[in-house]
PDB file of C-alpha atoms and ligand atoms in Angstrom:
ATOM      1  CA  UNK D   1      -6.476 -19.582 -19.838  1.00 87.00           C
ATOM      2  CA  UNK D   2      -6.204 -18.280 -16.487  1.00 95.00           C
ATOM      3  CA  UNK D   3      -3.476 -15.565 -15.270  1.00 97.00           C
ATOM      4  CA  UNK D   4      -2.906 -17.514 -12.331  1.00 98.00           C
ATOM      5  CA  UNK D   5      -3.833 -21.147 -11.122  1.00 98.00           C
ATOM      6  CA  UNK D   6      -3.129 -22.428  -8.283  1.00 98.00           C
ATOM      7  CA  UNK D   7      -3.333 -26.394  -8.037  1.00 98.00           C
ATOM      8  CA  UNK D   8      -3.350 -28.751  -4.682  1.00 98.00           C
ATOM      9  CA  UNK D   9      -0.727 -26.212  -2.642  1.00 98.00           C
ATOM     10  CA  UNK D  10       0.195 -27.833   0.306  1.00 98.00           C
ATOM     11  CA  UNK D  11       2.462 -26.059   3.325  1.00 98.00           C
ATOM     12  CA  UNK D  12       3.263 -27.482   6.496  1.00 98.00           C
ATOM     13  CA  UNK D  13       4.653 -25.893   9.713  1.00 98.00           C
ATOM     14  CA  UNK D  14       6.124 -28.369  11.667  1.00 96.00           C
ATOM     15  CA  UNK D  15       2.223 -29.875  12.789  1.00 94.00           C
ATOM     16  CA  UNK D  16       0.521 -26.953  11.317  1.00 97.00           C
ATOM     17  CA  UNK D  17      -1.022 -27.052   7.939  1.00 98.00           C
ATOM     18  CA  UNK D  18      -0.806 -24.289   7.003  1.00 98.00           C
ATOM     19  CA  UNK D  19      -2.118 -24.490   3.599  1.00 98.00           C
ATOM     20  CA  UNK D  20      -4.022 -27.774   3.194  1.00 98.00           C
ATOM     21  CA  UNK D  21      -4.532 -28.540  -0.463  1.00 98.00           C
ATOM     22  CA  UNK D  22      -5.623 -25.338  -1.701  1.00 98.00           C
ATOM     23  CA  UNK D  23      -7.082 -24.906  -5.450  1.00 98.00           C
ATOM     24  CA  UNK D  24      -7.709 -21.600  -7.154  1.00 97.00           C
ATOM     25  CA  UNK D  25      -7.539 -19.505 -10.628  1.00 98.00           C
ATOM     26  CA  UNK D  26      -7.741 -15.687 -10.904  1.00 98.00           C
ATOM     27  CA  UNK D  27      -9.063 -15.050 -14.535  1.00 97.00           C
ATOM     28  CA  UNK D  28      -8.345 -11.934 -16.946  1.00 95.00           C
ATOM     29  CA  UNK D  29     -11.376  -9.039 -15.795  1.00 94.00           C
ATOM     30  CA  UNK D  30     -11.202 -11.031 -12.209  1.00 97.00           C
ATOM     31  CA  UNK D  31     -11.192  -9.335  -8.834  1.00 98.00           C
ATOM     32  CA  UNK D  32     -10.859 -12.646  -6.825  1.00 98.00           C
ATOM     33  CA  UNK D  33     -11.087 -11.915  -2.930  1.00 98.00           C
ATOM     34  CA  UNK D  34      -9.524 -13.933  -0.804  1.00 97.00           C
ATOM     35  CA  UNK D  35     -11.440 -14.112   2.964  1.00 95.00           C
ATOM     36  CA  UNK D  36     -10.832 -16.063   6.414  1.00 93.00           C
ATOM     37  CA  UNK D  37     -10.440 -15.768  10.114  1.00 91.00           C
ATOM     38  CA  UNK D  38      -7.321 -14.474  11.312  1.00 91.00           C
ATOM     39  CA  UNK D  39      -4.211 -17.759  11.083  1.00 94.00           C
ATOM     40  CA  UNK D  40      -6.419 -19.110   8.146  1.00 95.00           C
ATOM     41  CA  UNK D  41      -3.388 -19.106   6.214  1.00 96.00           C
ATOM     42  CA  UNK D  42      -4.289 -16.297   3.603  1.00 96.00           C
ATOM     43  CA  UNK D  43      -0.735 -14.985   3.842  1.00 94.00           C
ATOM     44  CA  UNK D  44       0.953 -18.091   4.213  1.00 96.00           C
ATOM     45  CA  UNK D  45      -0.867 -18.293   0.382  1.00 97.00           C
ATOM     46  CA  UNK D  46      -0.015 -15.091  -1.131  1.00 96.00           C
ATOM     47  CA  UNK D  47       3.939 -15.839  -0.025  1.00 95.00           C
ATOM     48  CA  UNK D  48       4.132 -18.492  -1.522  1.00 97.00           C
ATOM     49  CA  UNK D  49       2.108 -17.034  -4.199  1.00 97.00           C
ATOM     50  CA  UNK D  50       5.114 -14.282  -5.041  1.00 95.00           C
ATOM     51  CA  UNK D  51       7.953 -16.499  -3.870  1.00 95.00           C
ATOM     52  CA  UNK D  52       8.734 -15.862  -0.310  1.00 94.00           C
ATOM     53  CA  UNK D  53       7.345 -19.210   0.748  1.00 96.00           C
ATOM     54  CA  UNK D  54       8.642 -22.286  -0.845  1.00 97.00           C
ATOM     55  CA  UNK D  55       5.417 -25.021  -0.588  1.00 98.00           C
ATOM     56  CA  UNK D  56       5.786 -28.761   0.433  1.00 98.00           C
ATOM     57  CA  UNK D  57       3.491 -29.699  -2.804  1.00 98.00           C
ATOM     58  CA  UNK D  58       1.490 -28.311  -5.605  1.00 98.00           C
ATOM     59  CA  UNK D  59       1.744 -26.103  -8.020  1.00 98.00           C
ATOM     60  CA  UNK D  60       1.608 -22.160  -9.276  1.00 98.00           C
ATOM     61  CA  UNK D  61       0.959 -20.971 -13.134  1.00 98.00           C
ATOM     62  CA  UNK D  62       1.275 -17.643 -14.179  1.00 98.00           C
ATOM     63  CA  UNK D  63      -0.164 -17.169 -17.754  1.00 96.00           C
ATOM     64  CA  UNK D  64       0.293 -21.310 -18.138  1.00 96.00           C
ATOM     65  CA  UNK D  65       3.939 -21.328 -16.776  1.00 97.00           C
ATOM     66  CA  UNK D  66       4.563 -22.975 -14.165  1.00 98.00           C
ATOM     67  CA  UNK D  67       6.277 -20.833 -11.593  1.00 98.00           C
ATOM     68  CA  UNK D  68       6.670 -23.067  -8.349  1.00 98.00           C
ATOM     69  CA  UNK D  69      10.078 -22.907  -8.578  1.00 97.00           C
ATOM     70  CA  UNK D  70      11.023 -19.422  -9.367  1.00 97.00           C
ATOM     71  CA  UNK D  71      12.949 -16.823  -7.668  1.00 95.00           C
ATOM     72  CA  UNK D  72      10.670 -13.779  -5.935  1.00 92.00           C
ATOM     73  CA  UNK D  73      12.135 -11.393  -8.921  1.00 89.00           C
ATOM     74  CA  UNK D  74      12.082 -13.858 -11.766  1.00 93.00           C
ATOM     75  CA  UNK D  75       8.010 -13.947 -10.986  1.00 95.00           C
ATOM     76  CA  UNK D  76       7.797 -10.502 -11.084  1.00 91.00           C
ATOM     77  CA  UNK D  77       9.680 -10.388 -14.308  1.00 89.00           C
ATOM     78  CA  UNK D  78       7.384 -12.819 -15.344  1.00 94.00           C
ATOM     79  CA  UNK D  79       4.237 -10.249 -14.310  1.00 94.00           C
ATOM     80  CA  UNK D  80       3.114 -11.132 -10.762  1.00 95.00           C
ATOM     81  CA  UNK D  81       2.520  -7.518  -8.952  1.00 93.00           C
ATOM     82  CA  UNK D  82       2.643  -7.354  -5.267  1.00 88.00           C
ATOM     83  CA  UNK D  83       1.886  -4.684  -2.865  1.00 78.00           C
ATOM     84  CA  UNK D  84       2.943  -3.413   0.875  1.00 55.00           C
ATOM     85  CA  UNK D  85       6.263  -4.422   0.895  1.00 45.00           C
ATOM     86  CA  UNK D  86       7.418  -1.698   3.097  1.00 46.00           C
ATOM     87  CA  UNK D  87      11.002  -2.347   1.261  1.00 54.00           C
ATOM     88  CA  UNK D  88       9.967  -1.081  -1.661  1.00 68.00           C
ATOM     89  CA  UNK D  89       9.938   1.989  -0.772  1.00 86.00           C
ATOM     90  CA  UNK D  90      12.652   4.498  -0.377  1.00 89.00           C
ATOM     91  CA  UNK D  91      11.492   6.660   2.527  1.00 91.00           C
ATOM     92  CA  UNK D  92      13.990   9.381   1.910  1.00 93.00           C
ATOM     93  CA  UNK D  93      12.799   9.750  -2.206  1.00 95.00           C
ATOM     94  CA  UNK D  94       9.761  11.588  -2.991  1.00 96.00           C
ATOM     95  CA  UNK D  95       6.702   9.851  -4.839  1.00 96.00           C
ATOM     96  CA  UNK D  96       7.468  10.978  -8.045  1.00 95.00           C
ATOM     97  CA  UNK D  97      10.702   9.541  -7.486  1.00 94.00           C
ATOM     98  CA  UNK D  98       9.700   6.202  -6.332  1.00 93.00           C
ATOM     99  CA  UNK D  99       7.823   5.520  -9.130  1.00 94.00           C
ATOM    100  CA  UNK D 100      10.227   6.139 -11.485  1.00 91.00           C
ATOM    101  CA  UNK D 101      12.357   4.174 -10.231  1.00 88.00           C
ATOM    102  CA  UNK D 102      10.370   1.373 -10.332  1.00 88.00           C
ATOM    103  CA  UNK D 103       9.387   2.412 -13.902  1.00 87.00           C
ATOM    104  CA  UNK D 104      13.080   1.998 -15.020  1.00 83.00           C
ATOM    105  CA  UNK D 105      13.506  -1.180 -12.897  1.00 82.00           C
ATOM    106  CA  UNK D 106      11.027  -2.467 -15.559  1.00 80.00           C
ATOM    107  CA  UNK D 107      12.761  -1.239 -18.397  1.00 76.00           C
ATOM    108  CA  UNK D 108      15.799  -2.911 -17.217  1.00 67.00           C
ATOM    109  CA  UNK D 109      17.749   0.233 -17.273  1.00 52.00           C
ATOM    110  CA  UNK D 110      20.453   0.442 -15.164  1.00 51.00           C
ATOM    111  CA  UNK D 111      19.922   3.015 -11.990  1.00 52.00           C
ATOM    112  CA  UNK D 112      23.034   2.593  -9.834  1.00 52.00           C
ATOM    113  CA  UNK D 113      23.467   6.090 -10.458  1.00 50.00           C
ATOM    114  CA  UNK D 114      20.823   8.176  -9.344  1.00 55.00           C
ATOM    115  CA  UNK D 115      21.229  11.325 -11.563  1.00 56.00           C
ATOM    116  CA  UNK D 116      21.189   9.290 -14.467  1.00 61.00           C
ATOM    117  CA  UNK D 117      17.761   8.533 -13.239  1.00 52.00           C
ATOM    118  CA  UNK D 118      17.014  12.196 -12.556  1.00 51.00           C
ATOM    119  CA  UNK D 119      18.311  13.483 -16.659  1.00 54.00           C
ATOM    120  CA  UNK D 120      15.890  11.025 -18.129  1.00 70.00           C
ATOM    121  CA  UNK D 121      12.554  13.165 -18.791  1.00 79.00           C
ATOM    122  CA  UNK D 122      10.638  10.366 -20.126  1.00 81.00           C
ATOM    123  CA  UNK D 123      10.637   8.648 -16.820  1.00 85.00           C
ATOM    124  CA  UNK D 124       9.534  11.574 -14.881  1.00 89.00           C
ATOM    125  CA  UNK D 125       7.034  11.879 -17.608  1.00 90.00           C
ATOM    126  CA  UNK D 126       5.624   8.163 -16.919  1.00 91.00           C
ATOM    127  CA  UNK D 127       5.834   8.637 -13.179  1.00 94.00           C
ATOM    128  CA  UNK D 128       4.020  12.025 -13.560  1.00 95.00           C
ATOM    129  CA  UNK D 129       0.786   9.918 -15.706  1.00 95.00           C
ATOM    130  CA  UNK D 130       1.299   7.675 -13.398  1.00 94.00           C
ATOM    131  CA  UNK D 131       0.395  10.125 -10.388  1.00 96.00           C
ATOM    132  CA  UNK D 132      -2.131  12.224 -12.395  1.00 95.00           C
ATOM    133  CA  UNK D 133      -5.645  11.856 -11.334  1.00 91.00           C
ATOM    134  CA  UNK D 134      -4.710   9.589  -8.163  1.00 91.00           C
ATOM    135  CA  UNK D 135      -5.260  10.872  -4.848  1.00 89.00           C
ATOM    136  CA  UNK D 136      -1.117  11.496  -4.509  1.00 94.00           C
ATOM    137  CA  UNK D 137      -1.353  13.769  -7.498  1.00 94.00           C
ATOM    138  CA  UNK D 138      -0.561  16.712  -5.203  1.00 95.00           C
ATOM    139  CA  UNK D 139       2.254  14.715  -3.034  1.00 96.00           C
ATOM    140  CA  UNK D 140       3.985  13.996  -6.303  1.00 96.00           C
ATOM    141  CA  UNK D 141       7.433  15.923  -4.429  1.00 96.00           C
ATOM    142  CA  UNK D 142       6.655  14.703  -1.278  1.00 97.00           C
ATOM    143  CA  UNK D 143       9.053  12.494   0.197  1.00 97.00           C
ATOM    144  CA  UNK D 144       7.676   8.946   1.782  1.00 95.00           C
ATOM    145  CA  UNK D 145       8.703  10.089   5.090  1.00 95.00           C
ATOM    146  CA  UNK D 146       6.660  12.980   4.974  1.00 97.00           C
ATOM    147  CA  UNK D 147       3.208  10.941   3.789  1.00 95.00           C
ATOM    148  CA  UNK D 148       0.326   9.791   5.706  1.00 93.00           C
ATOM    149  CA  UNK D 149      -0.209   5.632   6.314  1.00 90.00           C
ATOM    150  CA  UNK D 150      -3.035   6.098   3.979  1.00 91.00           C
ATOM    151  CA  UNK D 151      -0.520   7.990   1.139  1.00 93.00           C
ATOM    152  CA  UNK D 152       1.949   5.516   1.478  1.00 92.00           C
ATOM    153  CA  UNK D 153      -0.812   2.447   0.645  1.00 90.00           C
ATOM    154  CA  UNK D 154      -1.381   4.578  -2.228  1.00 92.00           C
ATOM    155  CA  UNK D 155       2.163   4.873  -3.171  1.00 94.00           C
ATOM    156  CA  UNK D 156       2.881   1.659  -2.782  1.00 91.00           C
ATOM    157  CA  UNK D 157       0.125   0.506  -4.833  1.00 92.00           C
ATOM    158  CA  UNK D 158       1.606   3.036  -7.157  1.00 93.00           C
ATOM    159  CA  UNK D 159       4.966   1.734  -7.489  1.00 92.00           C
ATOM    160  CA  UNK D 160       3.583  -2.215  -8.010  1.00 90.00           C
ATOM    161  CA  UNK D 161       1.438  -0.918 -11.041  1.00 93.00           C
ATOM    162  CA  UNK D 162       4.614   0.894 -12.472  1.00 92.00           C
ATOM    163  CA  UNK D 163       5.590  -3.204 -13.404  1.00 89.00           C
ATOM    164  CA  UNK D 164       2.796  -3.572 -15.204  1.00 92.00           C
ATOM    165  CA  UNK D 165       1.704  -6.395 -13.975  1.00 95.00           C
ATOM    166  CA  UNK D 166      -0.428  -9.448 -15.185  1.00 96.00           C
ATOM    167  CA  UNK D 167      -1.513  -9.538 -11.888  1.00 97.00           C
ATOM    168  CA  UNK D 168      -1.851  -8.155  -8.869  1.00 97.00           C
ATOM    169  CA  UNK D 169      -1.592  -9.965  -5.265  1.00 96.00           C
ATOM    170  CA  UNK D 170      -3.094  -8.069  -2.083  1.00 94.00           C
ATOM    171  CA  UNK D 171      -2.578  -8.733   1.297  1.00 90.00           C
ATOM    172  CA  UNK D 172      -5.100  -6.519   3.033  1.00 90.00           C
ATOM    173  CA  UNK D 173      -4.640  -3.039   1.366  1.00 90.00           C
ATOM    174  CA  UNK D 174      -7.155  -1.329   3.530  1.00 90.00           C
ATOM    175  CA  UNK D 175      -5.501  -2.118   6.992  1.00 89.00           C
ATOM    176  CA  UNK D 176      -5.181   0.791   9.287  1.00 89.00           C
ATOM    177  CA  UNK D 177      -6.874   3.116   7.325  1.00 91.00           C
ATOM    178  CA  UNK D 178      -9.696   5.355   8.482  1.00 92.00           C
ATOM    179  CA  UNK D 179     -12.979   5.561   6.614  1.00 93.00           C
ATOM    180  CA  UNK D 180     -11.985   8.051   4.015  1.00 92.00           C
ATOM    181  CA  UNK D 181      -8.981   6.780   3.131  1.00 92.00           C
ATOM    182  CA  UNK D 182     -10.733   3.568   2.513  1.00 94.00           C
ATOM    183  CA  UNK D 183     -13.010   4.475   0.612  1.00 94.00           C
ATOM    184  CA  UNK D 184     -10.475   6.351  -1.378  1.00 92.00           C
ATOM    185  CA  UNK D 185      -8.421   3.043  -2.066  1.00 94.00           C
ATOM    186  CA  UNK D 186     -11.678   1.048  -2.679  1.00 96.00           C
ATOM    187  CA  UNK D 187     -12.174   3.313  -5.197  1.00 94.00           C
ATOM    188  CA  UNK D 188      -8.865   2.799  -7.007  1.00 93.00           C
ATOM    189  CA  UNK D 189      -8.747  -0.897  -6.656  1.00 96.00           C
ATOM    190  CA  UNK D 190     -11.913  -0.420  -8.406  1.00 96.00           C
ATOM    191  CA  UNK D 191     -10.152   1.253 -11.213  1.00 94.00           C
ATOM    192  CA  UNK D 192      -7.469  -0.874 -11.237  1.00 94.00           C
ATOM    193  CA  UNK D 193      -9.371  -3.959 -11.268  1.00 95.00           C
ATOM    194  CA  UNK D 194     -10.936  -2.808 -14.482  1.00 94.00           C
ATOM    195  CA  UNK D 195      -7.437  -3.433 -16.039  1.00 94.00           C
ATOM    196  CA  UNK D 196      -5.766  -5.818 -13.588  1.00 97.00           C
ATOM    197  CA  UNK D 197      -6.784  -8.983 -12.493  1.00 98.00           C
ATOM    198  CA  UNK D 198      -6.325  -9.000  -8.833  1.00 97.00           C
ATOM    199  CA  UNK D 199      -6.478 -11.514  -6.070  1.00 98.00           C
ATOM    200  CA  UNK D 200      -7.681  -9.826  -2.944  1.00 97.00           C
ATOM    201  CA  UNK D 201      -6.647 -10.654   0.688  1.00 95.00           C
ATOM    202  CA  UNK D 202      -9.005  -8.382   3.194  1.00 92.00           C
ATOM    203  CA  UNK D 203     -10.492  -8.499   6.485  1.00 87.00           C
ATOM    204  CA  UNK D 204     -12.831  -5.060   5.158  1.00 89.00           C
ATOM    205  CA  UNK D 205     -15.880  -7.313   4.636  1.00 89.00           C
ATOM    206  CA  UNK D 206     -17.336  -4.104   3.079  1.00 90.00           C
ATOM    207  CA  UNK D 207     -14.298  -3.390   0.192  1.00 94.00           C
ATOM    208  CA  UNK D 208     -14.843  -7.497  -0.384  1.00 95.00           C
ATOM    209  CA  UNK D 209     -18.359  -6.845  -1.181  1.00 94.00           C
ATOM    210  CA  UNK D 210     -17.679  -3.667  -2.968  1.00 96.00           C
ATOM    211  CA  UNK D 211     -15.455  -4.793  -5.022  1.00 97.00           C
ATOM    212  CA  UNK D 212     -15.020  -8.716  -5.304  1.00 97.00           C
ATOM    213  CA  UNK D 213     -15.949 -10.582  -8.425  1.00 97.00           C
ATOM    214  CA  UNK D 214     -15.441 -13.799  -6.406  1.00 97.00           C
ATOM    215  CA  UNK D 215     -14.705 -14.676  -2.596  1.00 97.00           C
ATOM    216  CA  UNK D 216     -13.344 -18.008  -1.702  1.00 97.00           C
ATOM    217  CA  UNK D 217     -12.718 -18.516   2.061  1.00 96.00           C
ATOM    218  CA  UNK D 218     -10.148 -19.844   3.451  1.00 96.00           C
ATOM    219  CA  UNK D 219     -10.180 -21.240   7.009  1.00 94.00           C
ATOM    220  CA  UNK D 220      -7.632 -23.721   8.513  1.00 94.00           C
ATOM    221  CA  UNK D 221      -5.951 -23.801   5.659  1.00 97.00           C
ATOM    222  CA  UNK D 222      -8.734 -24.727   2.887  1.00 97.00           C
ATOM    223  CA  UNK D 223     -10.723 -23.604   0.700  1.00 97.00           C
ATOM    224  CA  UNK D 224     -14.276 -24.261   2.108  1.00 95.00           C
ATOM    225  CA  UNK D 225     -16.437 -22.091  -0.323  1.00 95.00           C
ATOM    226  CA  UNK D 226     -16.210 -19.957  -3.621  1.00 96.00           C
ATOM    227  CA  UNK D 227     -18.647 -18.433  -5.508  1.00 96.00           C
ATOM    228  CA  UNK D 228     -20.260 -14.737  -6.101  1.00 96.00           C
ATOM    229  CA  UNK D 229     -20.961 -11.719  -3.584  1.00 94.00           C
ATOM    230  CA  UNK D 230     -24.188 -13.381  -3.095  1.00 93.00           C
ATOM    231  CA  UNK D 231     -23.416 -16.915  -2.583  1.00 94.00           C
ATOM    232  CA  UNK D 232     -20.718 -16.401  -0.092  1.00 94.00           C
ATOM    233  CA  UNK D 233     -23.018 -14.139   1.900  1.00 90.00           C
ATOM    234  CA  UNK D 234     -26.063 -16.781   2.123  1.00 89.00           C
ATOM    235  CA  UNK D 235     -23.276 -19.869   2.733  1.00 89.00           C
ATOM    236  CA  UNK D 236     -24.201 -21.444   6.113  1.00 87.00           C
ATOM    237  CA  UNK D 237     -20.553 -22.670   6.259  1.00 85.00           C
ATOM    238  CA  UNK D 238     -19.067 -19.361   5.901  1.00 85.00           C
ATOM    239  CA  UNK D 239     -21.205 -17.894   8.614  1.00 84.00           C
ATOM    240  CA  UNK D 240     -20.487 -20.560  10.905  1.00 82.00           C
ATOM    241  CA  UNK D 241     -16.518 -20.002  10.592  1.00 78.00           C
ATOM    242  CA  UNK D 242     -16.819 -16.597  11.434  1.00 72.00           C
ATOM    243  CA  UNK D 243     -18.414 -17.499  14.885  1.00 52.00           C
ATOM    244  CA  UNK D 244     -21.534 -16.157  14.333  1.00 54.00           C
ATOM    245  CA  UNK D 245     -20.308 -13.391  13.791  1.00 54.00           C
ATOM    246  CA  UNK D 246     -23.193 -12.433  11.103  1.00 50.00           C
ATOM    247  CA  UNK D 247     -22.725  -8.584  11.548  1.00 51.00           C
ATOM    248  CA  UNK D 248     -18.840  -9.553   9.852  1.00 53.00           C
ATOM    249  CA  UNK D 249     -21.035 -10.679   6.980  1.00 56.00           C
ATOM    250  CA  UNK D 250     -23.794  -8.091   6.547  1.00 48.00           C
TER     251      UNK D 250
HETATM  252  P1  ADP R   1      -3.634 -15.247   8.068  1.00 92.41           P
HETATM  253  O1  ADP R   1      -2.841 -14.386   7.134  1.00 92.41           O
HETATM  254  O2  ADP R   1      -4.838 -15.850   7.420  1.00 92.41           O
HETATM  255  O3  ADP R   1      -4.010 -14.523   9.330  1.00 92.41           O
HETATM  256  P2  ADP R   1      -1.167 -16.755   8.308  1.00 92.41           P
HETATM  257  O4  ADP R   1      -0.907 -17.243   6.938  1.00 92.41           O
HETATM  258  O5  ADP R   1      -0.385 -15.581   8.775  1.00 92.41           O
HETATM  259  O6  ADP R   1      -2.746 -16.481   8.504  1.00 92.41           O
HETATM  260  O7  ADP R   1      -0.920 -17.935   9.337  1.00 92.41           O
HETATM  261  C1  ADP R   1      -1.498 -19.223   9.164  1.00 92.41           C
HETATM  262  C2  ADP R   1      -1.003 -20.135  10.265  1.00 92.41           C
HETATM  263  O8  ADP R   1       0.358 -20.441  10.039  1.00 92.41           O
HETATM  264  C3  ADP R   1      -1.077 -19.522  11.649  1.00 92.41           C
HETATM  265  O9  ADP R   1      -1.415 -20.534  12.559  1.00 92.41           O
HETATM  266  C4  ADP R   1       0.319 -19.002  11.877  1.00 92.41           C
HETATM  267  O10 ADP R   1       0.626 -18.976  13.255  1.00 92.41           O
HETATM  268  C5  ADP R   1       1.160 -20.029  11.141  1.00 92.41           C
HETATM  269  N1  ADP R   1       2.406 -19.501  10.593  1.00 92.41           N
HETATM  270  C6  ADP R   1       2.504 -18.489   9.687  1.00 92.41           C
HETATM  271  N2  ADP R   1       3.788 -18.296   9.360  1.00 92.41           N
HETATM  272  C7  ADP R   1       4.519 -19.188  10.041  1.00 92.41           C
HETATM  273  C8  ADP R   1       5.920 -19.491  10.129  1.00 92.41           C
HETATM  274  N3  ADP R   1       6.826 -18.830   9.395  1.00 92.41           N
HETATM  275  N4  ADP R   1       6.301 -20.492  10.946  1.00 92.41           N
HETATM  276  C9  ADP R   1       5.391 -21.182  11.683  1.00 92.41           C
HETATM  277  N5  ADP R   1       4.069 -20.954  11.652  1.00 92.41           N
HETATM  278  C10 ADP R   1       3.625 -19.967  10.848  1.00 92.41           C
HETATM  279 MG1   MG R   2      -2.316 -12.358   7.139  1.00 92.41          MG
END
């Protein structure tokens, strides 16, 4: 069964279709990326995807559930991670601290009050594994504020994995970064991948290749190809909705 399939999704803008009858699954071991000109629609997809977008038709499974019509937290409940939501942060908390909040949020403890948070060692303990070996190891009392754009991708990454989820939707994880810190969150998608089914949205045409199991592309709306590294690369289709724009592909 696939973690998540996505069957004839339809959403309309006024005129605009947004997305135009768009098919997909991400399978278990799957790094599915997700690729298109800018206004394709790829994050029109992933919120509807999590919840923020309600579509006009079609449906969403999670795990063989359908989930069309669930809230934004009942679907993370139900397993489906999501990254770069600035919200979830708390810029004034340090790492170590933001994960273990989000650690307890999926225990269903109840953290109204922060220093109940603070007396519980096993959470620090999780949020400290958590950190270890990640390239915020050394920022673990470092508060948000204080990190680079680059840390806080990291974090945030952080802080969706602390759900555990089935799944894991990203809309472009590499944007703004330089080349180091790229290669630095290639590198843990990489890991994470090997663990989390993912579906990818990015415009870094070298992290898709790097890392992608699968591309589709997406451009007005649709689906117009799928298939392996390889595939998508030699697809005369592909190339032509990028403009010509071969180097893009390369
Ligand atoms: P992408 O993420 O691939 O760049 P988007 O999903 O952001 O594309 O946008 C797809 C199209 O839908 C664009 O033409 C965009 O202008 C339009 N669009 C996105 N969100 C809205 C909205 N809330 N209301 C009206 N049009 C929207
Ligand atoms: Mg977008």
């Amino acid at each position: 069964m696939s973690i998540l399939k996505v069957s004839k999704l339809v959403k309309r803008f006024g005129g605009l279709l947004a997305t135009d009858d768009v098919s997909l699954t991400v399978e278990e071991g799957e790094i599915h990326a997700l690729i298109g000109p800018n206004g394709a629609g790829k994050s029109t997809l992933i919120n509807q995807l999590c919840g923020e977008l309600r579509p006009d038709a079609g449906r969403i499974l999670l795990g063989g559930r359908d989930i069309t019509a669930l809230s934004v937290p009942a679907r993370v409940d139900l397993g489906l991670g999501r990254t770069f939501q600035v919200t979830s942060l708390l810029d004034d908390a340090t790492c170590r601290e933001n994960i273990a909040m989000a650690v307890q949020a999926r225990e269903g403890l109840n953290f109204r009050i922060w220093d109940a948070v603070a007396g519980r060692a096993r959470l620090w303990d999780q949020a400290d594994a958590m950190l270890a070996g990640t390239p915020l190891a050394a920022r673990s009392g470092t508060p948000v504020n204080d990190l680079s754009h680059g840390e806080r991708k990291q974090l945030e990454l952080l802080v969706a994995l602390a759900r555990k989820p089935r799944i894991l939707l990203l809309d472009e994880p590499m944007a703004g970064l330089g080349h180091v810190e790229s290669q630095e969150m290639i590198e843990r998608l990489r890991e994470i991948g090997a663990q989390t089914p993912m579906l990818l949205v990015e415009h870094d045409m070298e992290a898709v290749f790097a890392l992608a199991t699968r591309i589709s592309v997406l451009v007005y709306g649709r689906i117009i190809a799928s298939g392996s590294v390889a595939e998508i690369r030699e697809n005369a289709d592909v190339r032509e909705a990028y403009l010509g724009a071969e180097d893009e592909l390369c």
